[in-house]
mmCIF file of C-alpha atoms in Angstrom:
data_model
loop_
_atom_site.group_PDB
_atom_site.id
_atom_site.type_symbol
_atom_site.label_atom_id
_atom_site.label_comp_id
_atom_site.label_asym_id
_atom_site.label_seq_id
_atom_site.Cartn_x
_atom_site.Cartn_y
_atom_site.Cartn_z
ATOM 1 C CA GLY A 1 -1.639 -37.584 -9.208
ATOM 2 C CA SER A 2 -3.531 -34.744 -8.925
ATOM 3 C CA VAL A 3 -4.360 -32.159 -11.638
ATOM 4 C CA LYS A 4 -3.435 -28.969 -11.699
ATOM 5 C CA THR A 5 -5.878 -26.130 -11.911
ATOM 6 C CA ILE A 6 -5.142 -22.847 -13.342
ATOM 7 C CA GLU A 7 -7.403 -19.563 -13.637
ATOM 8 C CA VAL A 8 -7.517 -17.053 -16.443
ATOM 9 C CA LEU A 9 -9.354 -13.765 -16.572
ATOM 10 C CA GLN A 10 -11.204 -13.934 -20.500
ATOM 11 C CA GLY A 11 -9.142 -12.087 -22.756
ATOM 12 C CA ASP A 12 -5.710 -12.946 -20.687
ATOM 13 C CA GLU A 13 -2.561 -14.940 -22.365
ATOM 14 C CA VAL A 14 -2.090 -18.215 -20.013
ATOM 15 C CA LEU A 15 0.634 -20.896 -20.486
ATOM 16 C CA LEU A 16 -0.799 -24.656 -20.420
ATOM 17 C CA PRO A 17 2.404 -26.128 -18.802
ATOM 18 C CA CYS A 18 3.601 -30.160 -20.755
ATOM 19 C CA ASN A 19 6.408 -31.586 -19.326
ATOM 20 C CA ILE A 20 9.114 -32.284 -22.795
ATOM 21 C CA THR A 21 11.671 -34.319 -20.089
ATOM 22 C CA PRO A 22 11.092 -37.892 -19.775
ATOM 23 C CA LEU A 23 10.045 -39.388 -17.219
ATOM 24 C CA VAL A 24 13.614 -42.199 -16.949
ATOM 25 C CA VAL A 25 16.672 -41.007 -18.530
ATOM 26 C CA LYS A 26 18.620 -44.650 -19.076
ATOM 27 C CA ASP A 27 21.796 -42.375 -19.990
ATOM 28 C CA GLU A 28 22.177 -39.063 -18.968
ATOM 29 C CA ALA A 29 24.293 -38.078 -21.464
ATOM 30 C CA ILE A 30 22.019 -38.642 -24.452
ATOM 31 C CA GLU A 31 19.270 -35.451 -25.278
ATOM 32 C CA TYR A 32 16.439 -37.180 -25.947
ATOM 33 C CA GLU A 33 14.732 -35.588 -29.256
ATOM 34 C CA VAL A 34 10.932 -34.341 -28.513
ATOM 35 C CA VAL A 35 9.385 -36.508 -32.062
ATOM 36 C CA MET A 36 5.844 -35.506 -31.412
ATOM 37 C CA VAL A 37 3.873 -33.327 -29.181
ATOM 38 C CA LEU A 38 0.157 -33.371 -29.523
ATOM 39 C CA ILE A 39 -2.732 -31.544 -27.551
ATOM 40 C CA PHE A 40 -6.184 -32.597 -26.226
ATOM 41 C CA HIS A 41 -9.246 -30.657 -25.520
ATOM 42 C CA GLY A 42 -11.674 -32.675 -22.607
ATOM 43 C CA ILE A 43 -12.797 -35.805 -24.398
ATOM 44 C CA ASN A 44 -12.224 -34.734 -27.928
ATOM 45 C CA GLY A 45 -9.992 -37.700 -29.823
ATOM 46 C CA ALA A 46 -8.546 -35.238 -32.204
ATOM 47 C CA PRO A 47 -5.294 -33.282 -31.102
ATOM 48 C CA ILE A 48 -6.592 -29.859 -30.676
ATOM 49 C CA TYR A 49 -2.493 -28.310 -31.077
ATOM 50 C CA SER A 50 0.584 -31.105 -32.653
ATOM 51 C CA ILE A 51 4.582 -30.513 -33.253
ATOM 52 C CA ASP A 52 5.277 -33.183 -35.682
ATOM 53 C CA GLY A 53 8.864 -32.812 -35.610
ATOM 54 C CA ARG A 54 9.664 -36.113 -37.641
ATOM 55 C CA GLY A 55 11.452 -35.486 -41.053
ATOM 56 C CA HIS A 56 10.994 -31.988 -42.461
ATOM 57 C CA ASN A 57 14.954 -31.367 -42.261
ATOM 58 C CA HIS A 58 13.518 -30.999 -37.750
ATOM 59 C CA GLU A 59 11.155 -28.237 -38.478
ATOM 60 C CA PRO A 60 8.228 -28.568 -36.225
ATOM 61 C CA VAL A 61 4.943 -29.169 -38.620
ATOM 62 C CA ILE A 62 2.302 -27.349 -36.401
ATOM 63 C CA ARG A 63 -1.625 -27.399 -36.676
ATOM 64 C CA ASN A 64 -3.731 -26.126 -34.690
ATOM 65 C CA SER A 65 -7.305 -25.640 -37.147
ATOM 66 C CA SER A 66 -9.326 -26.881 -34.293
ATOM 67 C CA LEU A 67 -7.801 -24.565 -31.432
ATOM 68 C CA SER A 68 -10.925 -21.839 -30.645
ATOM 69 C CA ASN A 69 -8.707 -20.014 -29.650
ATOM 70 C CA GLY A 70 -6.237 -20.950 -31.056
ATOM 71 C CA ARG A 71 -4.839 -17.606 -32.960
ATOM 72 C CA GLY A 72 -1.731 -17.021 -32.424
ATOM 73 C CA ALA A 73 -0.849 -19.857 -30.314
ATOM 74 C CA TYR A 74 2.298 -21.591 -30.168
ATOM 75 C CA PHE A 75 3.840 -23.933 -27.530
ATOM 76 C CA ARG A 76 7.097 -22.158 -25.967
ATOM 77 C CA MET A 77 9.542 -25.262 -25.957
ATOM 78 C CA ASN A 78 11.694 -23.869 -22.902
ATOM 79 C CA LEU A 79 13.371 -26.583 -20.734
ATOM 80 C CA ALA A 80 12.276 -24.310 -17.842
ATOM 81 C CA ASN A 81 8.786 -23.625 -18.159
ATOM 82 C CA PRO A 82 7.509 -26.158 -21.281
ATOM 83 C CA GLY A 83 4.204 -25.535 -22.439
ATOM 84 C CA LEU A 84 1.459 -24.494 -25.147
ATOM 85 C CA VAL A 85 0.850 -20.556 -25.172
ATOM 86 C CA LEU A 86 -2.596 -19.027 -25.569
ATOM 87 C CA PRO A 87 -2.550 -15.395 -26.506
ATOM 88 C CA HIS A 88 -6.336 -14.908 -26.095
ATOM 89 C CA VAL A 89 -8.482 -16.872 -23.606
ATOM 90 C CA LEU A 90 -12.006 -15.859 -25.374
ATOM 91 C CA ARG A 91 -14.554 -18.105 -24.595
ATOM 92 C CA TYR A 92 -16.038 -19.340 -21.420
ATOM 93 C CA ARG A 93 -16.424 -23.594 -23.085
ATOM 94 C CA ASP A 94 -12.500 -23.254 -23.808
ATOM 95 C CA ASN A 95 -12.509 -24.967 -20.176
ATOM 96 C CA GLY A 96 -11.938 -27.582 -18.871
ATOM 97 C CA ASP A 97 -8.944 -30.399 -18.706
ATOM 98 C CA TYR A 98 -6.210 -30.581 -22.049
ATOM 99 C CA ARG A 99 -3.849 -32.666 -21.957
ATOM 100 C CA CYS A 100 -0.572 -33.124 -23.704
ATOM 101 C CA ARG A 101 1.541 -36.176 -24.735
ATOM 102 C CA VAL A 102 5.087 -35.494 -25.487
ATOM 103 C CA ASP A 103 6.889 -38.902 -28.075
ATOM 104 C CA PHE A 104 10.772 -39.477 -27.374
ATOM 105 C CA ARG A 105 12.569 -40.962 -30.327
ATOM 106 C CA ASP A 106 14.263 -43.047 -27.912
ATOM 107 C CA ALA A 107 12.004 -43.434 -24.585
ATOM 108 C CA PRO A 108 8.152 -44.182 -23.386
ATOM 109 C CA SER A 109 6.143 -41.054 -23.373
ATOM 110 C CA ARG A 110 5.327 -38.425 -21.040
ATOM 111 C CA GLU A 111 1.397 -36.710 -20.318
ATOM 112 C CA THR A 112 0.936 -34.207 -18.705
ATOM 113 C CA THR A 113 -2.695 -32.881 -17.645
ATOM 114 C CA VAL A 114 -4.130 -29.244 -16.322
ATOM 115 C CA HIS A 115 -7.721 -27.885 -15.922
ATOM 116 C CA LEU A 116 -7.633 -24.731 -17.697
ATOM 117 C CA ARG A 117 -10.795 -22.315 -15.631
ATOM 118 C CA ILE A 118 -11.733 -19.526 -17.831
ATOM 119 C CA ILE A 119 -12.966 -16.291 -15.008
ATOM 120 C CA ILE A 120 -15.374 -13.512 -16.989
ATOM 121 C CA LEU A 121 -15.869 -11.095 -14.785
ATOM 122 C CA PRO A 122 -18.891 -9.610 -13.253
ATOM 123 C CA ASN A 123 -19.953 -5.772 -14.923
ATOM 124 C CA LYS A 124 -23.220 -4.456 -13.926
ATOM 125 C CA LEU A 125 -24.435 -4.452 -9.877
ATOM 126 C CA ILE A 126 -28.010 -3.438 -9.780
ATOM 127 C CA ILE A 127 -29.264 -2.071 -6.059
ATOM 128 C CA LEU A 128 -32.793 -2.471 -5.744
ATOM 129 C CA GLU A 129 -35.349 -0.939 -3.245
ATOM 130 C CA ASN A 130 -37.669 -3.287 -1.286
ATOM 131 C CA ASN A 131 -37.630 -4.884 -4.942
ATOM 132 C CA LYS A 132 -38.849 -2.949 -6.937
ATOM 133 C CA LEU A 133 -37.471 0.646 -7.803
ATOM 134 C CA GLU A 134 -33.273 0.545 -8.767
ATOM 135 C CA VAL A 135 -32.038 2.820 -6.442
ATOM 136 C CA SER A 136 -27.891 4.777 -6.322
ATOM 137 C CA GLU A 137 -25.889 6.796 -4.404
ATOM 138 C CA LEU A 138 -27.760 8.741 -1.692
ATOM 139 C CA VAL A 139 -31.514 6.533 -1.028
ATOM 140 C CA GLY A 140 -34.307 8.069 0.277
ATOM 141 C CA PRO A 141 -35.169 9.985 2.172
ATOM 142 C CA TYR A 142 -37.010 7.835 4.251
ATOM 143 C CA ALA A 143 -39.182 8.773 7.505
ATOM 144 C CA LEU A 144 -38.270 7.050 10.945
ATOM 145 C CA ASN A 145 -38.182 3.485 12.030
ATOM 146 C CA SER A 146 -39.241 2.512 8.365
ATOM 147 C CA SER A 147 -38.268 -1.073 7.275
ATOM 148 C CA ILE A 148 -36.412 -1.033 3.319
ATOM 149 C CA ALA A 149 -34.340 -4.168 2.114
ATOM 150 C CA PHE A 150 -31.872 -3.223 -0.213
ATOM 151 C CA THR A 151 -31.123 -5.892 -3.071
ATOM 152 C CA CYS A 152 -28.338 -6.234 -5.135
ATOM 153 C CA ILE A 153 -28.366 -8.343 -8.067
ATOM 154 C CA VAL A 154 -25.405 -9.495 -11.084
ATOM 155 C CA THR A 155 -26.122 -10.795 -14.122
ATOM 156 C CA SER A 156 -22.916 -11.087 -15.681
ATOM 157 C CA GLY A 157 -19.999 -13.058 -14.777
ATOM 158 C CA GLN A 158 -18.767 -16.382 -15.246
ATOM 159 C CA PRO A 159 -18.279 -18.581 -12.875
ATOM 160 C CA ALA A 160 -21.463 -17.107 -10.429
ATOM 161 C CA SER A 161 -20.423 -13.560 -8.236
ATOM 162 C CA LYS A 162 -20.467 -13.603 -4.534
ATOM 163 C CA VAL A 163 -22.452 -11.013 -3.386
ATOM 164 C CA THR A 164 -21.519 -9.503 0.509
ATOM 165 C CA TRP A 165 -22.394 -6.402 1.765
ATOM 166 C CA TRP A 166 -20.494 -3.778 3.722
ATOM 167 C CA HIS A 167 -20.673 -1.247 5.761
ATOM 168 C CA GLY A 168 -17.153 0.854 6.016
ATOM 169 C CA ARG A 169 -14.555 -1.924 6.350
ATOM 170 C CA LYS A 170 -17.073 -4.460 8.584
ATOM 171 C CA MET A 171 -18.657 -7.381 6.121
ATOM 172 C CA ILE A 172 -21.873 -7.046 7.226
ATOM 173 C CA ASP A 173 -23.916 -9.596 4.921
ATOM 174 C CA ASN A 174 -22.592 -13.106 3.483
ATOM 175 C CA PHE A 175 -25.165 -15.067 1.907
ATOM 176 C CA SER A 176 -26.213 -14.676 -1.339
ATOM 177 C CA GLU A 177 -28.373 -16.889 -3.723
ATOM 178 C CA LEU A 178 -28.152 -18.324 -7.225
ATOM 179 C CA THR A 179 -31.465 -18.155 -9.454
ATOM 180 C CA ASN A 180 -32.727 -20.426 -11.535
ATOM 181 C CA ASN A 181 -32.203 -18.311 -14.263
ATOM 182 C CA GLY A 182 -28.218 -17.125 -13.540
ATOM 183 C CA ILE A 183 -28.786 -14.137 -11.664
ATOM 184 C CA THR A 184 -27.286 -13.533 -7.588
ATOM 185 C CA LYS A 185 -28.628 -11.498 -5.374
ATOM 186 C CA ASN A 186 -28.159 -10.947 -1.680
ATOM 187 C CA THR A 187 -30.634 -8.787 0.356
ATOM 188 C CA LEU A 188 -29.898 -6.556 3.395
ATOM 189 C CA PHE A 189 -32.343 -5.969 6.218
ATOM 190 C CA PRO A 190 -31.264 -3.940 7.876
ATOM 191 C CA PRO A 191 -32.963 -2.582 11.318
ATOM 192 C CA PRO A 192 -35.939 0.396 11.659
ATOM 193 C CA LEU A 193 -34.235 2.983 10.278
ATOM 194 C CA SER A 194 -33.287 5.834 13.533
ATOM 195 C CA ARG A 195 -31.831 9.499 12.941
ATOM 196 C CA ARG A 196 -28.114 7.113 14.071
ATOM 197 C CA ASP A 197 -28.530 6.078 10.060
ATOM 198 C CA LEU A 198 -28.968 9.221 8.678
ATOM 199 C CA TYR A 199 -26.244 9.381 6.151
ATOM 200 C CA LYS A 200 -24.984 5.819 6.558
ATOM 201 C CA ASP A 201 -23.529 4.207 3.993
ATOM 202 C CA PHE A 202 -23.821 0.406 3.022
ATOM 203 C CA THR A 203 -21.678 -1.260 -0.154
ATOM 204 C CA CYS A 204 -23.011 -3.979 -2.677
ATOM 205 C CA LYS A 205 -19.571 -6.039 -3.586
ATOM 206 C CA ALA A 206 -19.352 -8.609 -6.387
ATOM 207 C CA SER A 207 -16.815 -11.187 -6.935
ATOM 208 C CA ASN A 208 -15.804 -14.189 -8.536
ATOM 209 C CA THR A 209 -12.127 -14.939 -8.543
ATOM 210 C CA ASN A 210 -9.296 -13.615 -6.618
ATOM 211 C CA LEU A 211 -7.261 -12.201 -9.663
ATOM 212 C CA SER A 212 -9.207 -8.863 -9.959
ATOM 213 C CA ALA A 213 -10.318 -6.552 -7.480
ATOM 214 C CA PRO A 214 -14.683 -6.898 -6.465
ATOM 215 C CA ILE A 215 -16.729 -4.586 -8.420
ATOM 216 C CA GLU A 216 -19.087 -2.665 -6.013
ATOM 217 C CA SER A 217 -21.639 -0.268 -6.195
ATOM 218 C CA ARG A 218 -22.463 1.992 -2.451
ATOM 219 C CA ILE A 219 -25.761 3.354 -1.237
ATOM 220 C CA THR A 220 -26.234 6.339 1.565
ATOM 221 C CA ILE A 221 -29.658 6.728 3.684
ATOM 222 C CA ASP A 222 -30.668 10.187 3.579
ATOM 223 C CA ILE A 223 -33.446 10.024 6.060
ATOM 224 C CA SER A 224 -36.299 12.740 6.226
#
C-alpha cells in the first residue's frame, strides 16, 4: 500500500505511527500480547529503537542508542494513537522511511511504514537591484523610464523554497529558479518606471511548507 508522509518543522515533536493491533484476530476474547516492537530507519539493518517485552516481569527494555534525534524519545502504547514520539526532530538527515514491526505472542507480526519529511524553514531574504546592490524598504530614487530588475534570493531552508513576487494581494511573478549552489532566486522585471509607480511597493515571499507562514521582504519605489 501507499506510505503515509508526515511533515514536521525542524525542532518540533513528531509521532511516527505504529499499529500495535494484530492484522488478523482469531478470537475477539483474546488480548493479543505485544512481545516486541522494532523500529528501523531507511535501509539500516539494525533497529534504531526497540522494546523487548519478553521476560523481565514484562518490563519493556528500551534501546535507542543509534537514534540520532532520540533524546527523550519514547513509545506511546496508546491504542488510539500508538507510535514512537520524537520530542525534537533536529537533523535533516533524519528524513526518510521509518518502519515499525510489532511481534505478537499469538498472532503474525505487523509492519507500519511512514515517510518523515523534516522541514528547515528559510530564515533570510536578500533583494538585489540589477543583481548588484542589496536594497530594502525605500529604494531609488530612480529616473522616469528607468528599467530596473529586482532579484530576490533565498540561501537557507530545506527543501528549497518557492520564491514569489507580489503587489498588494496579487501575485505578479511565481517563476523561481534553483541554482547549482542551492540558492533559490526570482527576478522581477517591472515595466519602465512612470509617475504612477511613485511609492509603489513590491513584496518578495519565500516558503517551503504550508506548516508555517512565508518569510517576506518589501521594497517601495522612489522616483526622482
